[in-house]
Short mmCIF file of C-alpha atoms in Angstrom, two decimals:
data_model
loop_
_atom_site.label_atom_id
_atom_site.label_comp_id
_atom_site.label_asym_id
_atom_site.label_seq_id
_atom_site.Cartn_x
_atom_site.Cartn_y
_atom_site.Cartn_z
CA MET N 1 -15.72 -6.76 1.84
CA LYS N 2 -16.29 -9.06 4.83
CA THR N 3 -19.99 -8.38 5.36
CA ARG N 4 -20.26 -10.88 8.22
CA LEU N 5 -17.85 -8.75 10.23
CA ILE N 6 -20.01 -5.63 9.99
CA PRO N 7 -21.91 -6.35 13.26
CA ALA N 8 -18.60 -6.30 15.14
CA LEU N 9 -16.64 -3.66 13.21
CA GLY N 10 -19.26 -1.56 11.42
CA PRO N 11 -19.16 -0.99 7.64
CA GLN N 12 -16.06 1.21 7.67
CA GLY N 13 -14.24 -1.08 10.08
CA ALA N 14 -14.92 -4.07 7.86
CA VAL N 15 -13.60 -2.16 4.85
CA ARG N 16 -10.43 -1.18 6.73
CA LEU N 17 -9.77 -4.76 7.77
CA HIS N 18 -10.43 -6.03 4.25
CA ARG N 19 -7.87 -3.59 2.81
CA ARG N 20 -5.21 -4.79 5.22
CA LEU N 21 -5.94 -8.46 4.58
CA VAL N 22 -5.76 -7.98 0.80
CA LEU N 23 -2.44 -6.11 0.93
CA ARG N 24 -0.95 -8.58 3.38
CA THR N 25 -1.94 -11.51 1.16
CA LEU N 26 -0.49 -9.84 -1.95
CA ARG N 27 2.86 -9.23 -0.22
CA ILE N 28 3.02 -12.88 0.86
CA ALA N 29 2.02 -14.13 -2.58
CA GLU N 30 4.52 -11.88 -4.32
CA ALA N 31 7.35 -13.16 -2.13
CA ALA N 32 6.34 -16.75 -2.91
CA CYS N 33 6.09 -16.04 -6.63
CA ARG N 34 9.60 -14.59 -6.69
CA ALA N 35 10.97 -17.71 -5.02
CA CYS N 36 8.98 -20.15 -7.18
CA HIS N 37 9.28 -18.19 -10.45
CA ALA N 38 5.50 -17.97 -10.67
CA GLN N 39 3.31 -15.15 -11.93
CA LEU N 40 0.92 -13.32 -9.60
CA GLU N 41 -2.48 -12.08 -10.71
CA ALA N 42 -5.07 -10.24 -8.62
CA ARG N 43 -8.69 -11.03 -9.48
CA PHE N 44 -11.06 -8.27 -8.39
CA ASP N 45 -14.76 -7.64 -8.13
CA GLY N 46 -16.66 -4.38 -7.63
CA ALA N 47 -13.89 -2.15 -8.99
CA ASN N 48 -12.12 -1.43 -12.27
CA GLU N 49 -8.61 -1.97 -13.50
CA ALA N 50 -7.67 1.72 -13.24
CA ALA N 51 -8.68 1.82 -9.57
CA MET N 52 -6.76 -1.37 -8.84
CA HIS N 53 -3.59 -0.03 -10.46
CA HIS N 54 -3.88 3.23 -8.54
CA TRP N 55 -4.10 1.22 -5.31
CA LEU N 56 -1.49 -1.45 -6.04
CA GLY N 57 0.75 -0.06 -8.76
CA ASP N 58 1.02 -0.50 -12.49
CA ASP N 59 3.16 -3.63 -12.41
CA PHE N 60 0.48 -5.68 -10.64
CA ARG N 61 -1.41 -7.88 -13.07
CA CYS N 62 -5.11 -7.32 -12.35
CA ARG N 63 -8.18 -8.83 -13.99
CA PRO N 64 -11.90 -8.75 -13.14
CA GLN N 65 -13.53 -11.91 -11.88
CA VAL N 66 -16.19 -13.61 -13.97
CA GLU N 67 -19.78 -13.26 -12.81
CA GLY N 68 -21.44 -15.87 -10.61
CA ASP N 69 -20.97 -17.51 -7.25
CA LEU N 70 -17.59 -18.30 -5.73
CA GLY N 71 -17.38 -21.60 -7.58
CA LYS N 72 -17.98 -20.02 -10.98
CA ARG N 73 -15.41 -17.31 -10.25
CA MET N 74 -12.73 -19.83 -9.27
CA ALA N 75 -13.54 -22.10 -12.22
CA GLY N 76 -13.27 -19.10 -14.54
CA ALA N 77 -9.87 -18.14 -13.12
CA PHE N 78 -8.53 -21.68 -13.57
CA GLU N 79 -9.92 -21.83 -17.11
CA ASP N 80 -8.15 -18.60 -18.08
CA SER N 81 -4.89 -19.68 -16.47
CA PHE N 82 -4.67 -23.06 -18.15
CA ARG N 83 -5.78 -21.65 -21.49
CA GLU N 84 -2.85 -19.23 -21.25
CA GLY N 85 -0.36 -22.05 -20.73
CA SER N 86 -0.05 -22.56 -16.97
CA ARG N 87 1.14 -25.99 -15.82
CA ALA N 88 0.07 -25.45 -12.20
CA THR N 89 -2.22 -22.77 -10.79
CA ILE N 90 -3.05 -21.90 -7.19
CA ILE N 91 -5.92 -19.73 -6.02
CA ILE N 92 -5.81 -18.19 -2.54
CA GLY N 93 -8.27 -16.08 -0.63
CA THR N 94 -7.40 -12.88 1.19
CA ASP N 95 -8.82 -13.74 4.61
CA CYS N 96 -6.14 -16.07 5.99
CA PRO N 97 -3.49 -14.01 7.82
CA GLY N 98 -1.49 -17.09 8.82
CA LEU N 99 -0.54 -17.77 5.20
CA THR N 100 3.20 -17.64 4.50
CA PRO N 101 5.42 -17.81 1.40
CA GLN N 102 6.65 -21.20 2.66
CA ILE N 103 3.10 -22.61 2.63
CA LEU N 104 2.61 -21.42 -0.93
CA ALA N 105 5.91 -22.97 -1.96
CA THR N 106 4.78 -26.25 -0.37
CA ALA N 107 1.53 -26.03 -2.32
CA PHE N 108 3.44 -25.91 -5.61
CA GLU N 109 5.64 -28.82 -4.49
CA THR N 110 2.52 -30.83 -3.59
CA LEU N 111 1.15 -30.33 -7.08
CA ALA N 112 4.13 -32.27 -8.39
CA GLN N 113 2.69 -35.34 -6.60
CA HIS N 114 -1.06 -34.67 -6.65
CA PRO N 115 -3.35 -33.14 -9.30
CA VAL N 116 -5.12 -31.12 -6.59
CA VAL N 117 -3.99 -29.45 -3.38
CA PHE N 118 -6.12 -27.88 -0.64
CA GLY N 119 -5.22 -25.61 2.24
CA PRO N 120 -7.85 -26.57 4.84
CA ALA N 121 -9.41 -23.84 6.98
CA THR N 122 -10.53 -24.51 10.54
CA ASP N 123 -14.12 -23.56 9.67
CA GLY N 124 -14.52 -26.44 7.21
CA GLY N 125 -13.66 -24.51 4.07
CA TYR N 126 -10.31 -24.00 2.39
CA TYR N 127 -8.00 -21.00 2.06
CA LEU N 128 -6.15 -22.39 -0.97
CA VAL N 129 -6.86 -24.66 -3.90
CA GLY N 130 -4.38 -25.64 -6.59
CA LEU N 131 -4.77 -27.65 -9.78
CA VAL N 132 -2.58 -28.97 -12.59
CA ARG N 133 -5.56 -29.19 -14.96
CA GLU N 134 -9.15 -28.04 -15.10
CA ILE N 135 -11.69 -29.95 -12.98
CA PRO N 136 -14.93 -27.97 -13.53
CA GLU N 137 -17.08 -30.34 -11.44
CA LEU N 138 -15.03 -29.41 -8.39
CA PHE N 139 -16.76 -26.03 -8.26
CA ARG N 140 -20.36 -27.04 -8.88
CA GLY N 141 -23.04 -27.63 -6.28
CA ILE N 142 -20.85 -26.74 -3.32
CA PRO N 143 -22.57 -25.01 -0.36
CA TRP N 144 -20.16 -22.05 -0.31
CA GLY N 145 -19.88 -20.37 3.07
CA SER N 146 -20.79 -23.53 4.99
CA ASN N 147 -18.63 -25.89 7.08
CA ARG N 148 -19.04 -28.60 4.41
CA VAL N 149 -17.06 -26.95 1.63
CA LEU N 150 -13.86 -28.98 1.96
CA ALA N 151 -15.57 -32.27 2.80
CA GLU N 152 -17.88 -32.12 -0.21
CA SER N 153 -15.05 -31.01 -2.48
CA VAL N 154 -12.99 -34.04 -1.42
CA GLN N 155 -16.00 -36.29 -2.07
CA ILE N 156 -16.33 -34.95 -5.61
CA LEU N 157 -12.66 -35.67 -6.24
CA LYS N 158 -12.96 -39.15 -4.73
CA ALA N 159 -15.87 -39.93 -7.08
CA ASN N 160 -13.57 -38.96 -9.95
CA GLY N 161 -10.67 -41.07 -8.70
CA VAL N 162 -8.58 -38.12 -7.55
CA THR N 163 -6.75 -37.93 -4.21
CA PRO N 164 -5.85 -34.35 -3.19
CA GLY N 165 -2.82 -33.23 -1.24
CA LEU N 166 -3.52 -31.37 1.99
CA LEU N 167 -1.53 -28.55 3.55
CA ALA N 168 -1.47 -27.30 7.14
CA GLN N 169 -4.81 -26.20 8.55
CA LEU N 170 -5.10 -22.45 9.17
CA ASP N 171 -7.60 -20.03 10.64
CA ASP N 172 -9.37 -17.58 8.37
CA ILE N 173 -11.35 -14.49 9.27
CA ASP N 174 -15.00 -14.61 8.30
CA ARG N 175 -17.00 -14.00 11.47
CA PRO N 176 -16.71 -11.73 14.52
CA GLU N 177 -15.41 -14.62 16.63
CA ASP N 178 -12.49 -14.99 14.19
CA LEU N 179 -11.19 -11.49 14.97
CA GLU N 180 -9.21 -12.86 17.92
CA VAL N 181 -6.91 -14.54 15.37
CA TRP N 182 -6.20 -11.16 13.79
CA ARG N 183 -5.66 -9.52 17.17
CA ARG N 184 -3.12 -12.16 18.25
CA LEU N 185 -1.23 -11.87 14.97
CA ASN N 186 -0.99 -8.08 15.21
CA GLU N 187 0.11 -8.29 18.83
CA ALA N 188 2.85 -10.79 17.99
CA GLU N 189 4.14 -8.64 15.13
CA SER N 190 4.12 -5.47 17.23
CA LEU N 191 6.42 -7.18 19.73
CA GLY N 192 9.03 -7.75 17.06
CA ALA N 193 11.63 -5.31 15.80
CA ARG N 194 10.12 -2.29 14.14
CA GLN N 195 10.88 -2.11 10.46
CA LEU N 196 11.11 1.09 8.45
CA SER N 197 10.40 1.27 4.73
CA VAL N 198 11.12 4.55 2.95
CA ILE N 199 9.12 5.21 -0.22
CA ILE N 200 10.38 7.86 -2.65
CA PRO N 201 8.22 8.89 -5.63
CA ALA N 202 10.54 10.15 -8.35
CA LEU N 203 10.45 11.58 -11.86
CA ASN N 204 13.65 12.81 -13.55
CA GLU N 205 15.49 13.49 -10.28
CA GLN N 206 19.02 12.48 -11.25
CA ASP N 207 20.43 15.69 -9.80
CA HIS N 208 19.02 15.01 -6.34
CA ILE N 209 18.43 11.28 -5.94
CA ILE N 210 21.85 10.24 -4.61
CA ASP N 211 21.93 12.97 -1.94
CA ILE N 212 18.42 11.91 -0.88
CA LEU N 213 19.31 8.22 -0.76
CA GLU N 214 22.43 8.92 1.27
CA SER N 215 20.42 10.87 3.85
CA VAL N 216 17.96 7.97 4.08
CA GLN N 217 20.62 5.28 4.37
CA ARG N 218 22.15 6.98 7.40
CA GLY N 219 19.05 5.89 9.32
CA LEU N 220 19.62 2.23 8.36
CA PRO N 221 16.05 1.50 7.20
CA LEU N 222 14.84 -1.97 6.30
CA GLU N 223 14.55 -0.88 2.67
CA ILE N 224 14.31 2.05 0.28
CA VAL N 225 11.70 1.83 -2.47
CA VAL N 226 12.01 4.31 -5.34
CA ALA N 227 8.67 4.46 -7.16
CA ASP N 228 9.55 5.98 -10.51
CA GLY N 229 6.95 7.61 -12.74
CA GLY N 230 8.70 7.15 -16.08
CA SER N 231 11.97 9.04 -15.78
CA THR N 232 13.86 9.68 -19.00
CA ASP N 233 17.12 10.58 -17.25
CA ASN N 234 19.40 8.43 -15.05
CA THR N 235 17.21 8.46 -11.94
CA CYS N 236 16.39 4.74 -12.03
CA LYS N 237 19.94 3.69 -12.88
CA LEU N 238 21.42 5.77 -10.06
CA ALA N 239 18.85 4.54 -7.52
CA ALA N 240 19.32 0.90 -8.46
CA GLY N 241 23.09 1.30 -8.33
CA PHE N 242 22.74 2.69 -4.82
CA GLY N 243 20.89 -0.46 -3.77
CA ALA N 244 17.32 0.85 -3.68
CA CYS N 245 14.42 -1.24 -4.91
CA VAL N 246 13.20 0.55 -8.06
CA ILE N 247 9.70 0.04 -9.43
CA SER N 248 8.27 1.82 -12.45
CA GLY N 249 4.80 2.87 -13.47
CA LYS N 250 2.74 5.73 -14.79
CA PRO N 251 3.45 9.24 -13.43
CA GLY N 252 1.36 10.60 -10.58
CA ARG N 253 2.74 11.04 -7.08
CA ALA N 254 -0.28 9.46 -5.38
CA ARG N 255 -0.23 6.28 -7.46
CA GLN N 256 3.57 6.08 -7.21
CA MET N 257 3.47 6.25 -3.42
CA ASN N 258 0.67 3.70 -3.24
CA ALA N 259 2.66 1.37 -5.49
CA GLY N 260 5.73 1.80 -3.31
CA ALA N 261 3.75 1.04 -0.17
CA ALA N 262 2.28 -2.08 -1.78
CA LYS N 263 5.81 -3.33 -2.48
CA ALA N 264 7.28 -2.34 0.87
CA ALA N 265 7.74 -4.91 3.64
CA GLY N 266 8.15 -2.65 6.68
CA THR N 267 5.67 -2.11 9.49
CA LEU N 268 6.43 1.62 9.43
CA LEU N 269 6.26 3.70 6.25
CA LEU N 270 7.91 7.03 5.48
CA PHE N 271 7.03 8.91 2.29
CA LEU N 272 9.85 11.15 1.08
CA HIS N 273 9.90 13.53 -1.88
CA ALA N 274 12.86 13.01 -4.18
CA ASP N 275 14.22 16.51 -3.48
CA THR N 276 14.04 16.40 0.32
CA ILE N 277 16.89 15.40 2.65
CA LEU N 278 16.19 13.77 6.01
CA PRO N 279 17.94 14.99 9.17
CA GLN N 280 20.52 13.06 11.15
CA GLY N 281 18.95 10.46 13.45
CA TRP N 282 15.70 10.49 11.49
CA SER N 283 14.84 6.81 12.07
CA ARG N 284 15.06 7.15 15.86
CA VAL N 285 12.76 10.18 15.69
CA VAL N 286 10.22 8.28 13.59
CA ILE N 287 10.06 5.30 15.92
CA GLU N 288 9.89 7.41 19.10
CA THR N 289 7.18 9.67 17.63
CA LEU N 290 4.91 6.82 16.58
CA GLN N 291 5.24 5.25 20.04
CA ARG N 292 3.66 8.29 21.68
CA PRO N 293 0.06 7.83 22.86
CA GLY N 294 -2.57 9.22 20.51
CA VAL N 295 -0.14 9.90 17.63
CA VAL N 296 -1.40 8.44 14.37
CA ALA N 297 1.25 9.96 12.09
CA GLY N 298 4.15 12.36 12.09
CA ALA N 299 6.25 14.62 9.90
CA PHE N 300 9.49 16.53 10.16
CA GLY N 301 9.73 20.25 10.52
CA PHE N 302 9.82 22.21 7.28
CA GLY N 303 13.15 23.53 6.06
CA VAL N 304 14.43 24.81 2.72
CA ALA N 305 17.95 24.26 1.47
CA GLY N 306 20.11 27.27 0.66
CA ASP N 307 19.59 30.91 1.54
CA PHE N 308 17.32 33.44 -0.14
CA ARG N 309 15.16 36.39 0.76
CA GLY N 310 12.01 35.43 2.62
CA LYS N 311 13.23 31.95 3.56
CA ARG N 312 12.86 32.41 7.34
CA ILE N 313 9.31 33.74 7.06
CA LEU N 314 8.41 30.90 4.70
CA GLU N 315 9.75 28.26 7.10
CA TRP N 316 8.11 29.87 10.14
CA ALA N 317 4.69 30.03 8.46
CA ALA N 318 4.90 26.45 7.21
CA ASN N 319 5.93 25.11 10.61
CA TRP N 320 3.20 27.09 12.38
CA ARG N 321 0.59 25.61 10.05
CA SER N 322 2.06 22.14 10.39
CA ARG N 323 2.24 22.13 14.19
CA TRP N 324 -0.81 24.06 15.27
CA ARG N 325 -3.20 22.94 12.55
CA GLN N 326 -1.69 19.45 12.31
CA MET N 327 -1.41 19.87 8.54
CA PRO N 328 2.08 18.90 7.34
CA TYR N 329 2.64 18.64 3.60
CA GLY N 330 4.39 15.97 1.58
CA ASP N 331 7.76 17.75 1.51
CA GLN N 332 8.01 17.21 5.28
CA ALA N 333 8.38 13.41 4.96
CA LEU N 334 5.11 12.07 6.32
CA PHE N 335 5.47 8.84 8.34
CA LEU N 336 2.97 6.43 9.91
CA ARG N 337 2.31 2.79 10.68
CA ARG N 338 1.50 0.50 7.80
CA ASP N 339 -1.78 -0.61 9.36
CA VAL N 340 -3.02 2.99 9.50
CA PHE N 341 -2.02 3.63 5.89
CA GLU N 342 -3.72 0.48 4.65
CA GLU N 343 -6.89 1.00 6.65
CA GLU N 344 -7.21 4.51 5.23
CA GLY N 345 -6.86 3.16 1.70
CA GLY N 346 -3.67 5.05 0.89
CA PHE N 347 -3.50 8.22 -1.18
CA ALA N 348 -6.58 9.18 -3.16
CA ASP N 349 -6.55 9.11 -6.95
CA LEU N 350 -5.74 12.81 -7.34
CA PRO N 351 -3.26 14.48 -9.72
CA ILE N 352 -2.53 17.14 -7.07
CA MET N 353 -3.28 17.81 -3.39
CA GLU N 354 -2.91 14.11 -2.58
CA ASP N 355 -0.89 14.80 0.58
CA TYR N 356 -3.33 17.49 1.75
CA GLU N 357 -6.34 15.21 1.29
CA PHE N 358 -4.62 12.28 3.01
CA VAL N 359 -3.54 14.29 6.04
CA ARG N 360 -7.08 15.67 6.45
CA ARG N 361 -8.32 12.09 6.63
CA LEU N 362 -5.63 11.12 9.11
CA ARG N 363 -6.61 13.94 11.47
CA GLY N 364 -9.85 12.10 12.11
CA GLN N 365 -7.90 9.10 13.43
CA GLY N 366 -5.61 10.82 15.93
CA ARG N 367 -2.89 13.40 16.42
CA ILE N 368 -0.41 14.26 13.66
CA LEU N 369 2.81 15.40 15.29
CA THR N 370 5.37 17.63 13.59
CA VAL N 371 8.76 17.08 15.24
CA LYS N 372 11.37 19.77 15.81
CA GLU N 373 13.98 18.09 13.60
CA ARG N 374 13.75 19.50 10.08
CA ALA N 375 13.82 17.88 6.67
CA ARG N 376 15.36 20.15 4.03
CA THR N 377 13.62 20.39 0.69
CA SER N 378 15.07 21.88 -2.48
CA ALA N 379 14.59 25.62 -2.95
CA ARG N 380 14.02 25.26 -6.69
CA ARG N 381 10.29 26.13 -6.59
CA TRP N 382 10.82 29.33 -4.64
CA LEU N 383 13.90 30.35 -6.60
CA ARG N 384 12.07 29.86 -9.88
CA LEU N 385 8.91 31.83 -9.06
CA GLY N 386 9.80 33.76 -5.93
CA VAL N 387 8.54 33.25 -2.39
CA ILE N 388 5.44 35.46 -2.68
CA GLN N 389 4.22 34.08 -6.00
CA THR N 390 4.85 30.47 -4.99
CA THR N 391 3.06 30.94 -1.66
CA LEU N 392 0.09 32.64 -3.28
CA ARG N 393 -0.16 29.89 -5.85
CA ASN N 394 -0.16 27.23 -3.12
CA ARG N 395 -2.86 29.07 -1.17
CA LEU N 396 -4.93 29.40 -4.35
CA MET N 397 -4.78 25.61 -4.79
CA ILE N 398 -6.12 25.04 -1.28
CA VAL N 399 -8.93 27.60 -1.61
CA ALA N 400 -9.94 26.25 -5.03
CA TYR N 401 -9.86 22.68 -3.68
CA HIS N 402 -12.25 23.59 -0.86
CA LEU N 403 -14.51 25.41 -3.32
CA GLY N 404 -14.88 22.19 -5.24
CA VAL N 405 -12.70 22.90 -8.28
CA ARG N 406 -11.97 19.57 -9.93
CA PRO N 407 -8.43 18.23 -9.39
CA HIS N 408 -7.65 17.98 -13.11
CA LYS N 409 -8.35 21.71 -13.43
CA LEU N 410 -6.28 22.46 -10.34
CA VAL N 411 -3.26 20.71 -11.75
CA LYS N 412 -3.54 22.69 -15.01
CA ILE N 413 -3.62 25.95 -13.05
CA TYR N 414 -0.67 24.81 -10.93
CA ARG N 415 1.46 23.83 -13.89
CA ARG N 416 0.57 27.00 -15.76
CA GLY N 417 2.35 29.00 -13.09
CA ALA N 418 5.30 26.63 -12.79
#
């Protein structure tokens, strides 16, 4: 976390900004790695691998940093990389929002001419360092955090007969006065065309996935990301054939949605269950809703496909709860801005109630608006158990959750009645 930003943002504000910077950097790095045929690895500190995969997805390669100061951690990362066969390795920080895939590509090209490349930061440090071989002395005795980092690093290389390549100088965000850089960047991006990414967590949904994808495509989103949890049917094949981006990982709706969001490129995110169909004109509704003052997130009205006894009462009760209590559930296609999602840290690591817990957090940030247009979810749950039993089971989950029953016990109770 950026501790030097706490005086300006407070502890929670610094955490929120740090989350956004990390995710932004990973998206940029992943795009560059695809173009350069490189492998991306996230080095973390103060967490564990399970938590990182829940946040980023199972296909992200994550590894803890070695202990020590910044120099020891970077030296350790280079040592591991070259020991594992790398011919060129680049380390980047997560506090330089001006970084682009093109700059990273240039860094790799520079390493074809120089054994070392630096991306100079305006504060006297560097946002990037790349090597073609280990140079341990480069990371010893450097006054990390000072405005002499780059200058002294270059001196060490000069003493060893090495001339580094230098990239474009960029601003990083370390101190309160640097926040203006972040503000300008966000303002510039908000003036551009809004981009919608739709994230669909799926598990063995071959009977529904095409209908869902067709309803999404009518809104012409930037992309559709299907986050699969290990389907054994044709879900992935059908989704990929439709043109969706398909990623795979361990099952768990929360971790699947987080993984999809980490892969998505849009500035607006919509989370859609794989058995729920969006209404006509859905993308226009999303954009207009999120432009309204004070609205932090939105959801569609609740509807159930087909006709069965008790359907109207079920829909009325769900929409009353959603509108008046501002508590929509996941089968109503929750949508929000990417910055809000990232600042909140995404969906919690829960096997059940992940949408309920997330919406409760969002209510503290602003209004959650349920629009009149309805998404239609499959009736299979209610047809299997009946409206009364299904409703009672759902209410039991909420009451037990508030009484402190552990989520892993809740999910056993839920599945027992399925």
